[in-house]
PDB file of C-alpha atoms in Angstrom:
ATOM      1  CA  MET A 911      28.089 -28.919   0.359  1.00 35.00           C
ATOM      2  CA  ASN A 912      27.523 -25.571  -1.415  1.00 38.00           C
ATOM      3  CA  VAL A 913      24.702 -23.626   0.211  1.00 38.00           C
ATOM      4  CA  PRO A 914      22.919 -21.441  -2.128  1.00 43.00           C
ATOM      5  CA  LEU A 915      23.508 -17.534  -1.994  1.00 47.00           C
ATOM      6  CA  ASN A 916      20.351 -15.492  -1.058  1.00 54.00           C
ATOM      7  CA  LYS A 917      19.490 -12.557  -3.135  1.00 56.00           C
ATOM      8  CA  GLU A 918      21.169 -10.045  -0.774  1.00 57.00           C
ATOM      9  CA  GLU A 919      24.507 -11.917  -1.000  1.00 61.00           C
ATOM     10  CA  ILE A 920      24.198 -12.451  -4.596  1.00 58.00           C
ATOM     11  CA  LEU A 921      23.676  -8.507  -4.807  1.00 60.00           C
ATOM     12  CA  LYS A 922      26.863  -7.870  -2.427  1.00 60.00           C
ATOM     13  CA  GLU A 923      29.056 -10.103  -4.748  1.00 63.00           C
ATOM     14  CA  GLU A 924      27.769  -8.672  -7.931  1.00 60.00           C
ATOM     15  CA  LEU A 925      28.604  -5.052  -6.691  1.00 62.00           C
ATOM     16  CA  LYS A 926      31.746  -6.347  -5.582  1.00 62.00           C
ATOM     17  CA  ASP A 927      32.634  -7.749  -8.880  1.00 62.00           C
ATOM     18  CA  LEU A 928      31.683  -4.544 -10.734  1.00 63.00           C
ATOM     19  CA  ASN A 929      33.578  -2.204  -8.040  1.00 70.00           C
ATOM     20  CA  GLY A 930      30.317  -0.486  -8.241  1.00 73.00           C
ATOM     21  CA  SER A 931      28.567   1.786  -5.589  1.00 79.00           C
ATOM     22  CA  TRP A 932      25.101   3.525  -5.702  1.00 83.00           C
ATOM     23  CA  ILE A 933      24.831   7.418  -5.547  1.00 86.00           C
ATOM     24  CA  ILE A 934      21.632   9.194  -5.376  1.00 90.00           C
ATOM     25  CA  TYR A 935      21.292  11.673  -8.461  1.00 92.00           C
ATOM     26  CA  GLN A 936      17.910  13.076  -7.663  1.00 94.00           C
ATOM     27  CA  TRP A 937      14.921  13.184  -5.567  1.00 93.00           C
ATOM     28  CA  ASP A 938      11.409  14.270  -5.950  1.00 95.00           C
ATOM     29  CA  VAL A 939       9.318  14.501  -2.919  1.00 95.00           C
ATOM     30  CA  ASP A 940       5.559  14.983  -2.441  1.00 95.00           C
ATOM     31  CA  ILE A 941       4.436  15.838   1.085  1.00 95.00           C
ATOM     32  CA  HIS A 942       0.887  15.607   1.678  1.00 94.00           C
ATOM     33  CA  ASP A 943       1.021  15.985   5.457  1.00 92.00           C
ATOM     34  CA  MET A 944       3.723  16.181   8.075  1.00 87.00           C
ATOM     35  CA  PRO A 945       4.124  13.722  10.879  1.00 85.00           C
ATOM     36  CA  GLU A 946       4.096  14.814  14.334  1.00 85.00           C
ATOM     37  CA  ARG A 947       6.342  13.647  17.441  1.00 85.00           C
ATOM     38  CA  PHE A 948       5.318   9.951  18.582  1.00 87.00           C
ATOM     39  CA  ASP A 949       3.436   9.277  15.321  1.00 88.00           C
ATOM     40  CA  ASP A 950       3.671   5.489  14.245  1.00 91.00           C
ATOM     41  CA  LEU A 951       4.635   5.483  10.686  1.00 94.00           C
ATOM     42  CA  THR A 952       4.872   2.830   8.042  1.00 95.00           C
ATOM     43  CA  ILE A 953       7.473   3.043   5.280  1.00 94.00           C
ATOM     44  CA  GLN A 954       7.559   1.084   2.240  1.00 92.00           C
ATOM     45  CA  THR A 955      10.021   1.189  -0.571  1.00 90.00           C
ATOM     46  CA  TYR A 956      10.104  -0.585  -4.018  1.00 87.00           C
ATOM     47  CA  HIS A 957      12.338  -0.585  -7.049  1.00 86.00           C
ATOM     48  CA  THR A 958      10.345   0.766 -10.085  1.00 87.00           C
ATOM     49  CA  TYR A 959      12.621   0.771 -13.137  1.00 84.00           C
ATOM     50  CA  THR A 960      16.131   0.453 -14.310  1.00 85.00           C
ATOM     51  CA  ARG A 961      17.520   2.372 -17.356  1.00 83.00           C
ATOM     52  CA  LYS A 962      21.280   1.775 -18.435  1.00 85.00           C
ATOM     53  CA  PHE A 963      23.057   3.464 -15.972  1.00 86.00           C
ATOM     54  CA  TYR A 964      20.054   4.683 -13.652  1.00 89.00           C
ATOM     55  CA  ALA A 965      17.682   2.639 -10.991  1.00 89.00           C
ATOM     56  CA  PHE A 966      14.393   4.160 -10.028  1.00 91.00           C
ATOM     57  CA  ARG A 967      13.248   3.677  -6.363  1.00 91.00           C
ATOM     58  CA  ASN A 968       9.897   5.010  -4.701  1.00 92.00           C
ATOM     59  CA  TYR A 969       9.505   5.355  -1.004  1.00 94.00           C
ATOM     60  CA  ASP A 970       5.779   5.875   0.529  1.00 94.00           C
ATOM     61  CA  VAL A 971       5.367   6.902   4.094  1.00 96.00           C
ATOM     62  CA  PHE A 972       2.060   6.062   5.744  1.00 96.00           C
ATOM     63  CA  LYS A 973       0.536   7.404   8.746  1.00 93.00           C
ATOM     64  CA  ASN A 974      -2.344   5.432  10.235  1.00 89.00           C
ATOM     65  CA  GLY A 975      -2.713   3.676   6.681  1.00 90.00           C
ATOM     66  CA  GLU A 976      -2.941   7.151   4.816  1.00 93.00           C
ATOM     67  CA  LEU A 977      -0.062   8.103   2.262  1.00 95.00           C
ATOM     68  CA  ILE A 978       1.544  11.190   3.494  1.00 95.00           C
ATOM     69  CA  VAL A 979       4.817  11.367   1.834  1.00 95.00           C
ATOM     70  CA  ARG A 980       5.936   9.922  -1.510  1.00 94.00           C
ATOM     71  CA  ALA A 981       9.440  10.176  -2.638  1.00 95.00           C
ATOM     72  CA  LYS A 982      10.544   9.258  -6.074  1.00 95.00           C
ATOM     73  CA  THR A 983      14.283   8.710  -6.456  1.00 94.00           C
ATOM     74  CA  LYS A 984      16.969   8.247  -9.278  1.00 93.00           C
ATOM     75  CA  TRP A 985      20.168   6.492  -8.348  1.00 91.00           C
ATOM     76  CA  LEU A 986      23.211   6.152 -10.760  1.00 88.00           C
ATOM     77  CA  LEU A 987      25.650   3.180 -10.354  1.00 86.00           C
ATOM     78  CA  VAL A 988      29.236   4.479 -10.475  1.00 85.00           C
ATOM     79  CA  ASN A 989      33.166   2.903  -9.755  1.00 81.00           C
ATOM     80  CA  PRO A 990      33.851   5.331  -6.961  1.00 72.00           C
ATOM     81  CA  GLU A 991      37.550   4.872  -7.795  1.00 75.00           C
ATOM     82  CA  LYS A 992      37.376   6.018 -11.598  1.00 75.00           C
ATOM     83  CA  LYS A 993      34.020   8.058 -11.004  1.00 75.00           C
ATOM     84  CA  LEU A 994      32.373   6.614 -13.936  1.00 80.00           C
ATOM     85  CA  PRO A 995      29.013   5.230 -14.573  1.00 83.00           C
ATOM     86  CA  ILE A 996      28.698   1.399 -14.896  1.00 83.00           C
ATOM     87  CA  ARG A 997      25.884  -0.158 -16.976  1.00 85.00           C
ATOM     88  CA  ILE A 998      23.570  -1.921 -14.845  1.00 82.00           C
ATOM     89  CA  SER A 999      23.668  -5.693 -15.563  1.00 78.00           C
ATOM     90  CA  ASP A1000      21.157  -7.918 -16.197  1.00 78.00           C
ATOM     91  CA  THR A1001      21.590  -9.879 -12.862  1.00 76.00           C
ATOM     92  CA  LEU A1002      21.238  -6.797 -11.071  1.00 77.00           C
ATOM     93  CA  VAL A1003      17.852  -5.849 -12.697  1.00 75.00           C
ATOM     94  CA  GLU A1004      16.570  -9.343 -11.681  1.00 75.00           C
ATOM     95  CA  ILE A1005      17.807  -9.316  -8.252  1.00 73.00           C
ATOM     96  CA  TYR A1006      16.216  -5.790  -7.381  1.00 74.00           C
ATOM     97  CA  GLY A1007      13.011  -6.728  -9.095  1.00 72.00           C
ATOM     98  CA  ARG A1008      10.325  -4.177 -10.636  1.00 73.00           C
ATOM     99  CA  GLU A1009       7.100  -2.607  -9.594  1.00 76.00           C
ATOM    100  CA  ASP A1010       5.093  -1.416 -12.322  1.00 77.00           C
ATOM    101  CA  GLY A1011       2.386   1.380 -12.392  1.00 73.00           C
ATOM    102  CA  TYR A1012       4.331   4.085 -10.417  1.00 79.00           C
ATOM    103  CA  GLU A1013       5.755   7.150 -11.740  1.00 83.00           C
ATOM    104  CA  ILE A1014       9.407   7.704 -12.050  1.00 83.00           C
ATOM    105  CA  ILE A1015      11.533  10.872 -12.539  1.00 87.00           C
ATOM    106  CA  GLU A1016      11.562  11.677 -16.014  1.00 81.00           C
ATOM    107  CA  LYS A1017      13.567  14.864 -16.003  1.00 84.00           C
ATOM    108  CA  ASP A1018      15.788  17.373 -14.249  1.00 84.00           C
ATOM    109  CA  VAL A1019      14.508  19.887 -12.135  1.00 87.00           C
ATOM    110  CA  GLU A1020      12.807  22.830 -13.823  1.00 85.00           C
ATOM    111  CA  MET A1021      14.570  26.106 -12.317  1.00 88.00           C
ATOM    112  CA  LEU A1022      13.377  29.533 -11.845  1.00 89.00           C
ATOM    113  CA  ASP A1023      14.910  32.163 -14.232  1.00 92.00           C
ATOM    114  CA  GLY A1024      16.093  35.202 -12.767  1.00 93.00           C
ATOM    115  CA  ASP A1025      18.938  36.902 -10.702  1.00 94.00           C
ATOM    116  CA  TYR A1026      20.031  34.412  -7.914  1.00 95.00           C
ATOM    117  CA  LYS A1027      21.204  36.177  -4.609  1.00 95.00           C
ATOM    118  CA  LYS A1028      23.781  34.626  -2.376  1.00 96.00           C
ATOM    119  CA  CYS A1029      22.522  33.992   1.023  1.00 94.00           C
ATOM    120  CA  GLY A1030      25.103  31.760   2.579  1.00 94.00           C
ATOM    121  CA  GLU A1031      28.314  29.954   2.201  1.00 94.00           C
ATOM    122  CA  TYR A1032      29.423  26.645   4.094  1.00 94.00           C
ATOM    123  CA  ILE A1033      32.478  24.687   4.136  1.00 95.00           C
ATOM    124  CA  VAL A1034      32.041  20.970   4.059  1.00 94.00           C
ATOM    125  CA  ARG A1035      33.210  19.127   7.265  1.00 94.00           C
ATOM    126  CA  LYS A1036      34.441  15.702   8.373  1.00 93.00           C
ATOM    127  CA  THR A1037      30.959  14.943  10.021  1.00 93.00           C
ATOM    128  CA  ASP A1038      29.386  15.876   6.648  1.00 91.00           C
ATOM    129  CA  ILE A1039      30.920  13.101   4.595  1.00 90.00           C
ATOM    130  CA  ASP A1040      29.548   9.513   3.965  1.00 86.00           C
ATOM    131  CA  TYR A1041      30.990   6.389   2.849  1.00 78.00           C
ATOM    132  CA  ASN A1042      31.125   7.369  -0.420  1.00 75.00           C
ATOM    133  CA  TYR A1043      33.773  10.102   0.731  1.00 82.00           C
ATOM    134  CA  HIS A1044      31.594  13.144  -0.328  1.00 85.00           C
ATOM    135  CA  ALA A1045      28.759  15.097   1.580  1.00 90.00           C
ATOM    136  CA  ASN A1046      26.022  12.912   2.651  1.00 90.00           C
ATOM    137  CA  ASN A1047      22.867  14.047   0.486  1.00 88.00           C
ATOM    138  CA  ALA A1048      20.955  14.898   3.548  1.00 88.00           C
ATOM    139  CA  ARG A1049      23.298  17.891   4.473  1.00 91.00           C
ATOM    140  CA  TYR A1050      22.330  19.896   1.507  1.00 92.00           C
ATOM    141  CA  ILE A1051      18.790  20.110   3.039  1.00 90.00           C
ATOM    142  CA  GLU A1052      19.863  21.224   6.385  1.00 92.00           C
ATOM    143  CA  TRP A1053      22.324  23.738   4.599  1.00 92.00           C
ATOM    144  CA  ILE A1054      19.381  25.537   3.018  1.00 92.00           C
ATOM    145  CA  GLU A1055      16.926  25.401   6.062  1.00 89.00           C
ATOM    146  CA  ASN A1056      18.295  28.683   7.414  1.00 87.00           C
ATOM    147  CA  TYR A1057      17.030  30.346   4.196  1.00 91.00           C
ATOM    148  CA  LEU A1058      13.405  29.045   4.382  1.00 90.00           C
ATOM    149  CA  ASP A1059      10.392  30.435   6.266  1.00 84.00           C
ATOM    150  CA  ASP A1060       7.934  28.340   8.457  1.00 81.00           C
ATOM    151  CA  ASP A1061       5.393  27.877   5.409  1.00 82.00           C
ATOM    152  CA  THR A1062       4.161  24.283   4.668  1.00 83.00           C
ATOM    153  CA  ILE A1063       6.482  22.558   2.189  1.00 91.00           C
ATOM    154  CA  LYS A1064       4.542  20.740  -0.344  1.00 94.00           C
ATOM    155  CA  LYS A1065       7.281  19.511  -2.605  1.00 94.00           C
ATOM    156  CA  VAL A1066      11.098  19.294  -2.512  1.00 95.00           C
ATOM    157  CA  GLU A1067      13.272  18.619  -5.700  1.00 96.00           C
ATOM    158  CA  VAL A1068      17.071  18.067  -5.730  1.00 96.00           C
ATOM    159  CA  VAL A1069      19.486  17.338  -8.408  1.00 95.00           C
ATOM    160  CA  TYR A1070      23.072  16.436  -7.237  1.00 93.00           C
ATOM    161  CA  LYS A1071      25.263  17.564 -10.184  1.00 91.00           C
ATOM    162  CA  LYS A1072      28.386  17.183  -8.816  1.00 90.00           C
ATOM    163  CA  GLU A1073      29.575  15.676  -5.589  1.00 89.00           C
ATOM    164  CA  LEU A1074      31.276  18.026  -2.663  1.00 92.00           C
ATOM    165  CA  LYS A1075      34.257  17.122  -0.931  1.00 91.00           C
ATOM    166  CA  LEU A1076      35.898  17.513   2.168  1.00 93.00           C
ATOM    167  CA  GLY A1077      37.012  20.862   2.694  1.00 93.00           C
ATOM    168  CA  GLU A1078      35.281  22.487  -0.348  1.00 94.00           C
ATOM    169  CA  SER A1079      33.299  25.864   0.008  1.00 95.00           C
ATOM    170  CA  VAL A1080      29.879  25.795  -1.046  1.00 95.00           C
ATOM    171  CA  GLU A1081      28.232  29.264  -2.188  1.00 96.00           C
ATOM    172  CA  ILE A1082      24.219  28.879  -1.432  1.00 97.00           C
ATOM    173  CA  TYR A1083      22.344  31.151  -4.046  1.00 97.00           C
ATOM    174  CA  ARG A1084      18.437  31.882  -3.725  1.00 96.00           C
ATOM    175  CA  LEU A1085      15.832  32.866  -5.860  1.00 96.00           C
ATOM    176  CA  VAL A1086      12.180  33.223  -4.719  1.00 94.00           C
ATOM    177  CA  GLU A1087       9.109  33.597  -7.070  1.00 92.00           C
ATOM    178  CA  ASP A1088       5.653  33.389  -5.437  1.00 89.00           C
ATOM    179  CA  SER A1089       5.226  29.862  -3.563  1.00 91.00           C
ATOM    180  CA  VAL A1090       8.465  28.595  -5.140  1.00 94.00           C
ATOM    181  CA  ILE A1091      12.068  28.903  -3.973  1.00 95.00           C
ATOM    182  CA  CYS A1092      15.145  27.745  -5.934  1.00 96.00           C
ATOM    183  CA  PHE A1093      18.842  27.087  -4.537  1.00 97.00           C
ATOM    184  CA  LYS A1094      21.641  26.791  -6.621  1.00 96.00           C
ATOM    185  CA  LEU A1095      24.901  25.447  -4.721  1.00 97.00           C
ATOM    186  CA  ILE A1096      28.040  26.321  -6.305  1.00 96.00           C
ATOM    187  CA  THR A1097      31.809  25.869  -5.610  1.00 95.00           C
ATOM    188  CA  ASP A1098      34.354  27.734  -7.551  1.00 95.00           C
ATOM    189  CA  GLY A1099      31.907  28.643 -10.219  1.00 94.00           C
ATOM    190  CA  VAL A1100      30.885  24.946 -10.731  1.00 95.00           C
ATOM    191  CA  LEU A1101      27.142  24.059 -10.170  1.00 95.00           C
ATOM    192  CA  LYS A1102      27.044  21.577  -7.536  1.00 94.00           C
ATOM    193  CA  THR A1103      23.247  20.889  -6.880  1.00 95.00           C
ATOM    194  CA  ILE A1104      19.990  22.256  -7.463  1.00 95.00           C
ATOM    195  CA  ILE A1105      17.098  22.465  -4.858  1.00 96.00           C
ATOM    196  CA  LYS A1106      13.445  23.539  -5.572  1.00 96.00           C
ATOM    197  CA  ILE A1107      11.169  23.947  -2.849  1.00 95.00           C
ATOM    198  CA  THR A1108       7.593  24.404  -3.494  1.00 95.00           C
ATOM    199  CA  LYS A1109       5.026  25.862  -0.620  1.00 92.00           C
TER     200      LYS A1109
END
């Protein structure tokens, strides 16, 4: 007797057939309030939209029923061997579903114009690497933390232009203007990542 597959199993099979893997392309995080130690948090996530090679997913963080953080994300489906985008199939669209009525990321981060100054440099280590064999997206935020003050952060925007691999050296450049700090992460003259912090 054939047992029908559930959505998760179908999803795994679909991605396996495509030889596809999701990589995050962009974050847009609005922070209304910061949780404190031992706070009970509720996190909700939902697929909001799909377009060509991109999928959009939001994350909401609640404390005592109050929304304190909303993150909008943009993901790219790629063939990890060929490093090429894969068009999202109708089957995947149906499996992920869709929640209407929410904002999605429409455009890249708007950078500050000006003279960016080098503030640091980092070599990508083995412990930085994720299952896609490049630096985990959270590491980029950790690298710039040393170049932030203790002011409250209201918004974090990140665009991953190119992946960073094991052993690569990344130079960190910064520009500060009023309540905005912009970072450019560059390797051998190639822009890898843009991070914009609004206080």
